[in-house]
CSV table of C-alpha atoms and ligand atoms in Angstrom, one decimal:
chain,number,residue,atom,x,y,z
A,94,UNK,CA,-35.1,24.7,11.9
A,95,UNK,CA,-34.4,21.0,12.9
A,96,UNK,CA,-33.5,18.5,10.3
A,97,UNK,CA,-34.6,15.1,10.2
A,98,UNK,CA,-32.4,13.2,12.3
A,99,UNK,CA,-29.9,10.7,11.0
A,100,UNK,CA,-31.3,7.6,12.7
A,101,UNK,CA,-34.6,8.1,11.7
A,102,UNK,CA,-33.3,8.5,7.9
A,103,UNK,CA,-31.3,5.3,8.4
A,104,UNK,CA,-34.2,3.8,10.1
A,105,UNK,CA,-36.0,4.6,6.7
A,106,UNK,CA,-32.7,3.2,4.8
A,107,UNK,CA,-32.5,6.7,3.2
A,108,UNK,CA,-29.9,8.1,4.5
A,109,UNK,CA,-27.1,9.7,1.9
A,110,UNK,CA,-25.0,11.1,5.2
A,111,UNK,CA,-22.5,9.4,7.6
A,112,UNK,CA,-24.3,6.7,9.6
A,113,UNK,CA,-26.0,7.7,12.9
A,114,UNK,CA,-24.4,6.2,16.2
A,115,UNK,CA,-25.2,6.0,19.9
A,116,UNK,CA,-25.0,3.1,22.3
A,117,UNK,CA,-27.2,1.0,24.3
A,118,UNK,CA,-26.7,1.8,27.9
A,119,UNK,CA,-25.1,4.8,27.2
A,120,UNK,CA,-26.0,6.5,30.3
A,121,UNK,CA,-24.4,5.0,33.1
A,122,UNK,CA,-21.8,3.7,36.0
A,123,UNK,CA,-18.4,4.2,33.5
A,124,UNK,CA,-19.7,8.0,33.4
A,125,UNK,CA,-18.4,10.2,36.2
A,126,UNK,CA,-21.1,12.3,35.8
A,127,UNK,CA,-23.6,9.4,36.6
A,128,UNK,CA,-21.8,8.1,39.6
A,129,UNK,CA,-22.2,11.5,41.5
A,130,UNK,CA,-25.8,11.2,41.3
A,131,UNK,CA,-25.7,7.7,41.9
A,132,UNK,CA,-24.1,8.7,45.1
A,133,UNK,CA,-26.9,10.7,46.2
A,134,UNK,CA,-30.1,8.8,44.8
A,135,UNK,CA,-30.6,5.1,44.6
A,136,UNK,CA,-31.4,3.7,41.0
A,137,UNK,CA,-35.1,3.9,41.0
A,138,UNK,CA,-34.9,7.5,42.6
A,139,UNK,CA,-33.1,8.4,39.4
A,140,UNK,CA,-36.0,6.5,37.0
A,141,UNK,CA,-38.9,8.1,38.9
A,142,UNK,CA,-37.6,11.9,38.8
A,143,UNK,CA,-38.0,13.2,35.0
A,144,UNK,CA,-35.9,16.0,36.4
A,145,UNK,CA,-33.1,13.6,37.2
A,146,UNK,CA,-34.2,11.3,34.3
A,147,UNK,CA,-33.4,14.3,31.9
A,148,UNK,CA,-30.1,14.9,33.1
A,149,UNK,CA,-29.1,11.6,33.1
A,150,UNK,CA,-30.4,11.0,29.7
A,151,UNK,CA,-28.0,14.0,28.4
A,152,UNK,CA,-25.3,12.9,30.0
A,153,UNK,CA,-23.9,10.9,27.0
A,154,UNK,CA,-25.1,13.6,24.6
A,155,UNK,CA,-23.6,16.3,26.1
A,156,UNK,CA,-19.7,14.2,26.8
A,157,UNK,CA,-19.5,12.4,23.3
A,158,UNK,CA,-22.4,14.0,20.9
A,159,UNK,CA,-24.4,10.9,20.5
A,160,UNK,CA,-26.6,11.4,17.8
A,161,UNK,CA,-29.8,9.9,19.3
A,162,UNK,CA,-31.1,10.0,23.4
A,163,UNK,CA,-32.6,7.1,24.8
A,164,UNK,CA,-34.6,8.0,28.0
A,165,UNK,CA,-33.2,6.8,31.0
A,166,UNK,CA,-35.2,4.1,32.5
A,167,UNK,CA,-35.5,0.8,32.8
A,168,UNK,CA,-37.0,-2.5,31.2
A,169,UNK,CA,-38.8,-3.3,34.4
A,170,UNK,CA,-40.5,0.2,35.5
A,171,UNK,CA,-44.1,-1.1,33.7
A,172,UNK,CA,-44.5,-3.6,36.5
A,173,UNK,CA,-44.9,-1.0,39.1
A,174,UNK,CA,-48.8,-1.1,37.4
A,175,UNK,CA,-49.4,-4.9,37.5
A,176,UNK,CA,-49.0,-5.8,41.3
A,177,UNK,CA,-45.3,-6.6,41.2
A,178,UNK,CA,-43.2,-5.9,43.4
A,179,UNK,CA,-39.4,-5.0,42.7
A,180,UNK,CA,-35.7,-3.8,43.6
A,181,UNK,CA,-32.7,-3.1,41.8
A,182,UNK,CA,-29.6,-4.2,43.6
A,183,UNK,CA,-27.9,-3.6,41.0
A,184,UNK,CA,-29.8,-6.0,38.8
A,185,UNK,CA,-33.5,-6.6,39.1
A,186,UNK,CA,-34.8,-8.6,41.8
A,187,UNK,CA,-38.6,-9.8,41.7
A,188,UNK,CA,-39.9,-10.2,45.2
A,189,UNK,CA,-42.8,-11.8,44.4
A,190,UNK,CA,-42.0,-14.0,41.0
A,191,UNK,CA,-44.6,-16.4,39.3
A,192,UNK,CA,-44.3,-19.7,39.7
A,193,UNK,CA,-47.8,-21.3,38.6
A,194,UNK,CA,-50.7,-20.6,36.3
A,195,UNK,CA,-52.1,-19.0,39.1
A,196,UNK,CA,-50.3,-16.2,39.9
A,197,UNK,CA,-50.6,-14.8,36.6
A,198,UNK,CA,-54.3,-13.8,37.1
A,199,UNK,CA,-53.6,-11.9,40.1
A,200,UNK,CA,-51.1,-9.7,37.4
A,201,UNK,CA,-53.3,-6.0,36.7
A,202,UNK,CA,-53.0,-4.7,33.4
A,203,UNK,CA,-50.8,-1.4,33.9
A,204,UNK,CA,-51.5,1.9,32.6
A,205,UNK,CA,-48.5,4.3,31.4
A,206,UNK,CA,-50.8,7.4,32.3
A,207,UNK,CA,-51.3,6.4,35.9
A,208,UNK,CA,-48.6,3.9,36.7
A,209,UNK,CA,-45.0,5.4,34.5
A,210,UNK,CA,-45.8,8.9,34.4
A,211,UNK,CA,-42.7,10.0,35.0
A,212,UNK,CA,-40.8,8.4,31.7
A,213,UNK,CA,-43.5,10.0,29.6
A,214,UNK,CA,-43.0,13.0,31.1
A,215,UNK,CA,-39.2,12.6,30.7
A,216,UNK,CA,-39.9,12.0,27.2
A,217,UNK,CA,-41.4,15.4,27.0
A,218,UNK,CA,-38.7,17.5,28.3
A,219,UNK,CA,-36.0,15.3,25.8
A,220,UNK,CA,-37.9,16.5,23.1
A,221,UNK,CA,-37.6,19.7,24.0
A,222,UNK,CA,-34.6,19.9,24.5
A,223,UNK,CA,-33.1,18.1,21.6
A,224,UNK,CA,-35.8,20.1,18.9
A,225,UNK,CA,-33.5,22.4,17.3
A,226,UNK,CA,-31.0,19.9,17.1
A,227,UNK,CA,-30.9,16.6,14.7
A,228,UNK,CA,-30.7,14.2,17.2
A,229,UNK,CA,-33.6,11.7,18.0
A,230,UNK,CA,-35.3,10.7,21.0
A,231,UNK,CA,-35.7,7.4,21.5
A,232,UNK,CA,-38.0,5.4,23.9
A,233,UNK,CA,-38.0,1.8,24.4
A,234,UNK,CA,-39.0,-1.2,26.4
A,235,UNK,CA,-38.1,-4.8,26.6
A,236,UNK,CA,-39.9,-7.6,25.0
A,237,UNK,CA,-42.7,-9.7,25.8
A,238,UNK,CA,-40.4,-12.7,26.1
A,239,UNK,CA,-37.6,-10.7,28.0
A,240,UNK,CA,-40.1,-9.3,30.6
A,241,UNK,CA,-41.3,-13.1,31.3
A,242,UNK,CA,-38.2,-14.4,31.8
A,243,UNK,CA,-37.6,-11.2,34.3
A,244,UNK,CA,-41.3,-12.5,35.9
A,245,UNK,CA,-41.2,-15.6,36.4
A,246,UNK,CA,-39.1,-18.0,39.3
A,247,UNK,CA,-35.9,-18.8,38.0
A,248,UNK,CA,-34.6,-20.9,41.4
A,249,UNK,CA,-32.8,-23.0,41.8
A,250,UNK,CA,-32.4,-22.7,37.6
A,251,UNK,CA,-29.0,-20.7,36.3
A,252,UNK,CA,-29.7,-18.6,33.1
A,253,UNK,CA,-33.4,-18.3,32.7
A,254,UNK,CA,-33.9,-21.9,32.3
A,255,UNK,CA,-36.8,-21.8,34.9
A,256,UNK,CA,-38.7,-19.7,31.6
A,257,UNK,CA,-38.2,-22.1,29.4
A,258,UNK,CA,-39.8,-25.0,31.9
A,259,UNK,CA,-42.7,-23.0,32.6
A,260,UNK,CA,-43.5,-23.2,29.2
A,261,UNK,CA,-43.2,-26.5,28.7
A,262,UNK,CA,-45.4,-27.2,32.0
A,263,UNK,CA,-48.1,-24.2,31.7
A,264,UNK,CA,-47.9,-23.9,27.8
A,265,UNK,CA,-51.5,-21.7,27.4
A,266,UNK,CA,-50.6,-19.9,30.9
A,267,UNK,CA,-47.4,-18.7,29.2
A,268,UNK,CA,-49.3,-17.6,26.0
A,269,UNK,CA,-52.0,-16.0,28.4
A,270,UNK,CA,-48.4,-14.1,30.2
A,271,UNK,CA,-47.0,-13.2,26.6
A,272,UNK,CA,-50.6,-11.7,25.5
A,273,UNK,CA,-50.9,-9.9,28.7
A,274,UNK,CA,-47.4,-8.6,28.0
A,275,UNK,CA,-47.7,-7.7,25.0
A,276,UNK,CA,-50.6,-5.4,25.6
A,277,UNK,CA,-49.2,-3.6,28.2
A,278,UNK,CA,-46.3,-2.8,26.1
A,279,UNK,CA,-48.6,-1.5,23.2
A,280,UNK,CA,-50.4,1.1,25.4
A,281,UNK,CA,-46.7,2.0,27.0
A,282,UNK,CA,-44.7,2.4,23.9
A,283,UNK,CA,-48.0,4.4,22.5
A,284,UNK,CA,-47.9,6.7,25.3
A,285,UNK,CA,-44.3,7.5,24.8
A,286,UNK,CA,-44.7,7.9,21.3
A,287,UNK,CA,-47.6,10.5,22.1
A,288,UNK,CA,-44.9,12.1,24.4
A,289,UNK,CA,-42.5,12.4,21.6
A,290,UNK,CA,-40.5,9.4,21.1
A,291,UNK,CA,-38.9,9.4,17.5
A,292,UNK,CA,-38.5,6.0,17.6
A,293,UNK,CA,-38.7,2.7,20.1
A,294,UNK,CA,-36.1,0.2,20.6
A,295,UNK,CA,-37.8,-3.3,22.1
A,296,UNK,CA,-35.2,-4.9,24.2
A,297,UNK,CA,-35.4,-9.0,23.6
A,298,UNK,CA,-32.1,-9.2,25.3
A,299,UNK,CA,-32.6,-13.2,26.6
A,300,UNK,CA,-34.2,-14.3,23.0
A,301,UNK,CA,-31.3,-15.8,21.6
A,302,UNK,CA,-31.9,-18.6,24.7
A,303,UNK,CA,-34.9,-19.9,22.7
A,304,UNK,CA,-34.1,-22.3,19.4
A,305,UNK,CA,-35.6,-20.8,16.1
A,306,UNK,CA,-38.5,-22.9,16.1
A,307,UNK,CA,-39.8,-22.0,20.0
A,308,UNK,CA,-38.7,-18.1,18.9
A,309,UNK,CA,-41.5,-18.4,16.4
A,310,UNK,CA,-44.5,-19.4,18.9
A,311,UNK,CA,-43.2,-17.4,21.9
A,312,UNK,CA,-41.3,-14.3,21.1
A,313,UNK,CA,-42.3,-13.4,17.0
A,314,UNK,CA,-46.4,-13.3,17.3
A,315,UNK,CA,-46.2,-11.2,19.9
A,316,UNK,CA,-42.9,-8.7,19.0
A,317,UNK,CA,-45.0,-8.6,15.4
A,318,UNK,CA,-48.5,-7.5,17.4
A,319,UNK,CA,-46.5,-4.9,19.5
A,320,UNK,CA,-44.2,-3.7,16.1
A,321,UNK,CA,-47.9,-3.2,14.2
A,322,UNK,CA,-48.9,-1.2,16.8
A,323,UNK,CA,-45.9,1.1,16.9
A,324,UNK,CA,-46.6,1.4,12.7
A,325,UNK,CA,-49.6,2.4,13.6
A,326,UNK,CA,-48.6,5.4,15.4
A,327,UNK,CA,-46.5,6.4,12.3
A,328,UNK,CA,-43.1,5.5,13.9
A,329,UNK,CA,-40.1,3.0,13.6
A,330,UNK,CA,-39.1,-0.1,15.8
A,331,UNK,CA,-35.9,-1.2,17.0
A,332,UNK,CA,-35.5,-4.6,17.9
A,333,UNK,CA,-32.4,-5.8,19.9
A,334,UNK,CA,-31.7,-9.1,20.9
A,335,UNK,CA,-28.4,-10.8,21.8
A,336,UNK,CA,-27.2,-14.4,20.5
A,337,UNK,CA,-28.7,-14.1,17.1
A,338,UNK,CA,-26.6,-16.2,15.2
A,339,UNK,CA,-29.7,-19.0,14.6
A,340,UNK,CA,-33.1,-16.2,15.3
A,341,UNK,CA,-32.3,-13.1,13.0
A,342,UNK,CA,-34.0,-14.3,10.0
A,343,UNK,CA,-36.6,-14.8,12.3
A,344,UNK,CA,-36.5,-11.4,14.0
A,345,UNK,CA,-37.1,-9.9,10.4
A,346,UNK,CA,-40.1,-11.6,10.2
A,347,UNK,CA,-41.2,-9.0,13.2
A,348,UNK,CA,-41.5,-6.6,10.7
A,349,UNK,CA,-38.9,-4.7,12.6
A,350,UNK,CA,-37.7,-1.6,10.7
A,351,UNK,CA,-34.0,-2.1,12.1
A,352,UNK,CA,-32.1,-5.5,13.5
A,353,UNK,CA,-29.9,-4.5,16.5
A,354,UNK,CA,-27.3,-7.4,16.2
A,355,UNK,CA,-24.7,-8.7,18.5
A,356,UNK,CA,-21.0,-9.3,17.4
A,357,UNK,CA,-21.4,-13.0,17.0
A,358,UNK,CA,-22.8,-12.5,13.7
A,359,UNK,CA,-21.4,-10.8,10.4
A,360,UNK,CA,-23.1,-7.8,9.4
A,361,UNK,CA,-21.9,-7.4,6.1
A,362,UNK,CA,-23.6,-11.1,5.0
A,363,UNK,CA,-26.7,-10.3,7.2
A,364,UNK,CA,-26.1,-6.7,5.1
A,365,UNK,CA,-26.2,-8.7,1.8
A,366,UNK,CA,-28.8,-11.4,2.5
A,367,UNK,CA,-31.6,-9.1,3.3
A,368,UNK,CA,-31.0,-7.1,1.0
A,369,UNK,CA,-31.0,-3.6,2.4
A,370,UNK,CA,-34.7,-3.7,2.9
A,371,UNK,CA,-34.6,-3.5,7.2
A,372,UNK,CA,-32.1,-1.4,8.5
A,373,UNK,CA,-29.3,-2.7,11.0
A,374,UNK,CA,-27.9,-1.4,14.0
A,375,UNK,CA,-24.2,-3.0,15.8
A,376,UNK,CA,-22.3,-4.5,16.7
A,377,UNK,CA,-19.4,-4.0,18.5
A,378,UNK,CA,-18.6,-6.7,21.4
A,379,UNK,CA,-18.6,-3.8,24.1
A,380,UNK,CA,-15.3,-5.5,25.8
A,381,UNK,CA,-13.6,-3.6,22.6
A,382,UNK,CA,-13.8,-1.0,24.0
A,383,UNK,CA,-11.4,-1.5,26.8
A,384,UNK,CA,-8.2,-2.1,24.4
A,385,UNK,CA,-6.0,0.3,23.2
A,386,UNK,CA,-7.5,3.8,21.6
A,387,UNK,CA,-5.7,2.8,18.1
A,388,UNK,CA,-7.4,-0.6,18.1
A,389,UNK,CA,-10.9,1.1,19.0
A,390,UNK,CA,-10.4,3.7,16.2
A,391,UNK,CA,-9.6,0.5,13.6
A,392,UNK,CA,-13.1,-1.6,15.0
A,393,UNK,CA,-15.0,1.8,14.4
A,394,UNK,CA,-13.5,1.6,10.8
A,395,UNK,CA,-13.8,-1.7,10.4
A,396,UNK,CA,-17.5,-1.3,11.2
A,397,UNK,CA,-17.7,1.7,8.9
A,398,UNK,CA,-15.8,-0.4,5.9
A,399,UNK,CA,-18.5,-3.1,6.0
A,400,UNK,CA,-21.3,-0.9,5.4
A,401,UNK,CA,-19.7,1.4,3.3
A,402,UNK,CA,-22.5,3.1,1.4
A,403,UNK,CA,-25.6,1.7,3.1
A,404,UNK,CA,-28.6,4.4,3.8
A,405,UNK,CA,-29.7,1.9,6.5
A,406,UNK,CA,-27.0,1.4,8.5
A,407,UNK,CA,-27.0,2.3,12.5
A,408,UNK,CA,-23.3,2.3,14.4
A,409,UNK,CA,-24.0,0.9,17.8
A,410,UNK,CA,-22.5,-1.8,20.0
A,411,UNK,CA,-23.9,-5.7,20.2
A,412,UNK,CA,-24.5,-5.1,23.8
A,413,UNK,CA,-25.0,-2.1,26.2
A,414,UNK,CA,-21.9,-0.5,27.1
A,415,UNK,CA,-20.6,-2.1,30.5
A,416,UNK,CA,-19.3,-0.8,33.5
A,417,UNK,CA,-15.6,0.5,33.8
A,418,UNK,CA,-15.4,1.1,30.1
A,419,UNK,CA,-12.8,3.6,29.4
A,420,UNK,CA,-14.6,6.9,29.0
A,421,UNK,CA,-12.3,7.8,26.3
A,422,UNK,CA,-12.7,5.4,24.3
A,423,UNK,CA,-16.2,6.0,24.2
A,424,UNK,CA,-15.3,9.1,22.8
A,425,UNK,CA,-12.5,7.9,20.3
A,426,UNK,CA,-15.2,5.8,18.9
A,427,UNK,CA,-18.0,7.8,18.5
A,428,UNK,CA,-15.8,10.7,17.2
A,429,UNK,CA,-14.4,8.0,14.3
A,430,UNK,CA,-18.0,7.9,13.3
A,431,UNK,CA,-19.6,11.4,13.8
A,432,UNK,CA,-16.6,12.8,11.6
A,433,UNK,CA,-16.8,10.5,9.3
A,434,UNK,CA,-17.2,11.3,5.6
B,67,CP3,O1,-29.5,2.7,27.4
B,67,CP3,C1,-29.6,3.5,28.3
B,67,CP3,O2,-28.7,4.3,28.6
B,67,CP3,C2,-31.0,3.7,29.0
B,67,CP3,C3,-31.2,3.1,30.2
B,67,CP3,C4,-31.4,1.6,30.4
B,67,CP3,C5,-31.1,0.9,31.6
B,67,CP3,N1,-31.5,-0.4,31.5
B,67,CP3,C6,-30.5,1.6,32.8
B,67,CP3,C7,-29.9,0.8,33.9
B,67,CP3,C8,-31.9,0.6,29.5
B,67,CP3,C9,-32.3,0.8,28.0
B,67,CP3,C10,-32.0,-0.6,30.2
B,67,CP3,C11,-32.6,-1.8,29.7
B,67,CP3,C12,-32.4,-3.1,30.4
B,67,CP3,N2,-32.5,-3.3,31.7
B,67,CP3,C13,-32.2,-4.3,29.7
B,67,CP3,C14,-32.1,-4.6,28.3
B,67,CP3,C15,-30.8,-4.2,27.7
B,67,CP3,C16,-29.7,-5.2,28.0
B,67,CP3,O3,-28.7,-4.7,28.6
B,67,CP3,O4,-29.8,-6.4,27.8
B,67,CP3,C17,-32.1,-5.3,30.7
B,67,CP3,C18,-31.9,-6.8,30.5
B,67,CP3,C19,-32.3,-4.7,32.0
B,67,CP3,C20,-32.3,-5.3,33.3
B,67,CP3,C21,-31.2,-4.7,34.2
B,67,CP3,N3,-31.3,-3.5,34.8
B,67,CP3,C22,-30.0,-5.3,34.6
B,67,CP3,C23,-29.6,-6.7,34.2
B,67,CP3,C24,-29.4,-4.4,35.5
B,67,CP3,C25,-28.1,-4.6,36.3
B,67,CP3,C26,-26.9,-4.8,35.6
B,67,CP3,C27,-26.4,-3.6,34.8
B,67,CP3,O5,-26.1,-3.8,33.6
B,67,CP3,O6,-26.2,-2.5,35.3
B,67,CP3,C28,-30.2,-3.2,35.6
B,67,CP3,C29,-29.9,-2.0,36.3
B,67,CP3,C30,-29.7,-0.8,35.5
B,67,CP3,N4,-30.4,-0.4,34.4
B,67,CP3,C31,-28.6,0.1,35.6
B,67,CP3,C32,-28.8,1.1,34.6
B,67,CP3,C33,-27.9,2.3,34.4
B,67,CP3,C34,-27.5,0.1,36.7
B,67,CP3,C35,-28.0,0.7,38.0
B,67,CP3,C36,-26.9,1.3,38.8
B,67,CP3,O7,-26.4,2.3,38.4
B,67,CP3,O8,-26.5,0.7,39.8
């Protein structure tokens, strides 16, 4: 008989055990295991094969006994349904980008059971495979705000700044992008819910660019829309976003069920002002994890001392794990936690 699994009790800040951990990009190029396939198939080969998708997805399970699975994919694969056209090399690359008001009405509305069949189905054989254990499966995809700033023309602007001015020139085109957005990332995160996600992580990674006040008219409405949606379906949202410091009051206002925080804020005062009533999910600075094992072992403990006692408390890094990370300090860490008591 599988138990409930640790994440989703913490994600219901109920849970009397050790906290949960896994790690945002956990599948990847610092894992041997990754690289030989990575050899053989080109990114996107690896996203469009659930066969491939599943290993890769246990790869980090089966090495360091994560407690939760997050399906290997990518933030970008639900624009393959709306007429965009994209490579990975490594990071994304939009071949055809929008630049005016116009280009956004040629955008289809994509459907997860035609157009990203394959991550559903990858979902599926997770599920399966993780039942009789107590580990979740979790599905995910990146935020309305995220996903524009992946859309639209960034040259000859340096950190998504190009976003930011198409808001400011096309205000109501980048509502009608956001809205779009948003919808096609409620019928996606449904779907994988209906193929057996436990829970969905939204990644707002590129939020923290935005000041509080333009957070509230182009990233909250919409993350709240997509987060009712997901409560609908009886599940739990994560919601990850990186520069916080000045938007995580904010991001509670989602409705969120758990704050995935970056190291530049303090957990334990986050911890103290909310009150236990979301449940939160950090925040090691990933570069940690390249120092010495004895100073990974002390940041897991650290991590662990500031929450001692908290049912709603998820161990994870501020960012996804990079590449080169020692692989055994991946381990050191996650074993500091998992044998915890
Ligand atoms: O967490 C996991 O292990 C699941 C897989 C996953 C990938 N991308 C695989 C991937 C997840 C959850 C993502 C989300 C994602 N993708 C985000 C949000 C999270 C974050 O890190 O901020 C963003 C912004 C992207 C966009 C993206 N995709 C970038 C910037 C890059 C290149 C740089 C990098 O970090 O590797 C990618 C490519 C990508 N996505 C790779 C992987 C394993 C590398 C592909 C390779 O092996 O060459």
């Amino acid at each position: 008989m599988s138990q409930e699994p640790l994440l989703i009790k913490a994600l219901k800040c109920n849970n009397d055990g050790r906290p949960p951990v896994w790690l945002m990009r956990q599948a990847g190029r610092y894992m041997t295991e990754y690289q030989e396939l990575k050899s053989k198939h080109s990114f996107i080969e690896l996203c469009s094969s659930s066969e491939l998708a599943l290993k890769v997805s246990l790869q980090p399970i089966n090495a360091f006994n994560m407690d939760a699975a997050i399906v290997f994919s990518d933030i970008l694969i639900p624009f393959t349904g709306m007429g965009i056209d994209f490579t990975f090399n490594p990071g994304p690359s939009i071949k055809n980008p929008i630049s005016s008001p116009h280009d956004i009405l040629s955008l289809s509305h994509s459907d997860p059971y035609v157009h990203t069949t394959c991550i559903l189905e990858t979902i599926r054989l997770l599920k399966k495979t993780l039942e009789s254990s107590n580990k979740a499966v979790i599905g995910f995809s990146g935020a309305p705000w995220t996903l524009a700033n992946y859309l639209i023309k960034q040259e000859p602007y340096k950190q998504f700044h190009g976003t930011s001015i198409f808001a400011e020139q096309y205000n109501e085109a980048m509502h009608k992008l956001l809205a779009l957005l948003s919808s096609v990332i409620i019928d996606y995160v449904s779907a994988q819910i209906e193929a057996g996600a436990d829970a969905i992580q939204l990644f707002d990674t590129w939020a923290g660019n935005l000041s509080a006040q333009d957070y509230e008219k182009f990233a909250l409405p919409y993350t709240a829309r997509i987060i009712e949606a997901i409560h609908k379906k009886n599940r739990h949202c994560i919601l990850f976003a990186s520069n916080t410091s000045h938007i995580w009051r904010h991001m509670a206002q989602t409705g969120a069920d758990c704050l995935s925080l970056d190291w530049r804020v303090d957990l334990g005062s986050v911890s103290s002002e909310l009150k236990d009533s979301v449940a939160l999910q950090g925040n090691l600075d990933p570069a940690k994890l390249f120092g010495k094992t004895s100073e990974v072992v002390t940041h897991a403990d650290n991590l662990l001392k500031t929450m001692q006692g908290k049912k709603n408390y998820i161990v994870n890094l501020g960012h996804g794990v990079l590449q080169n990370t020692p692989r055994e300090n991946v381990l050191n860490f996650v074993q500091r936690v998992t044998t915890h008591v």
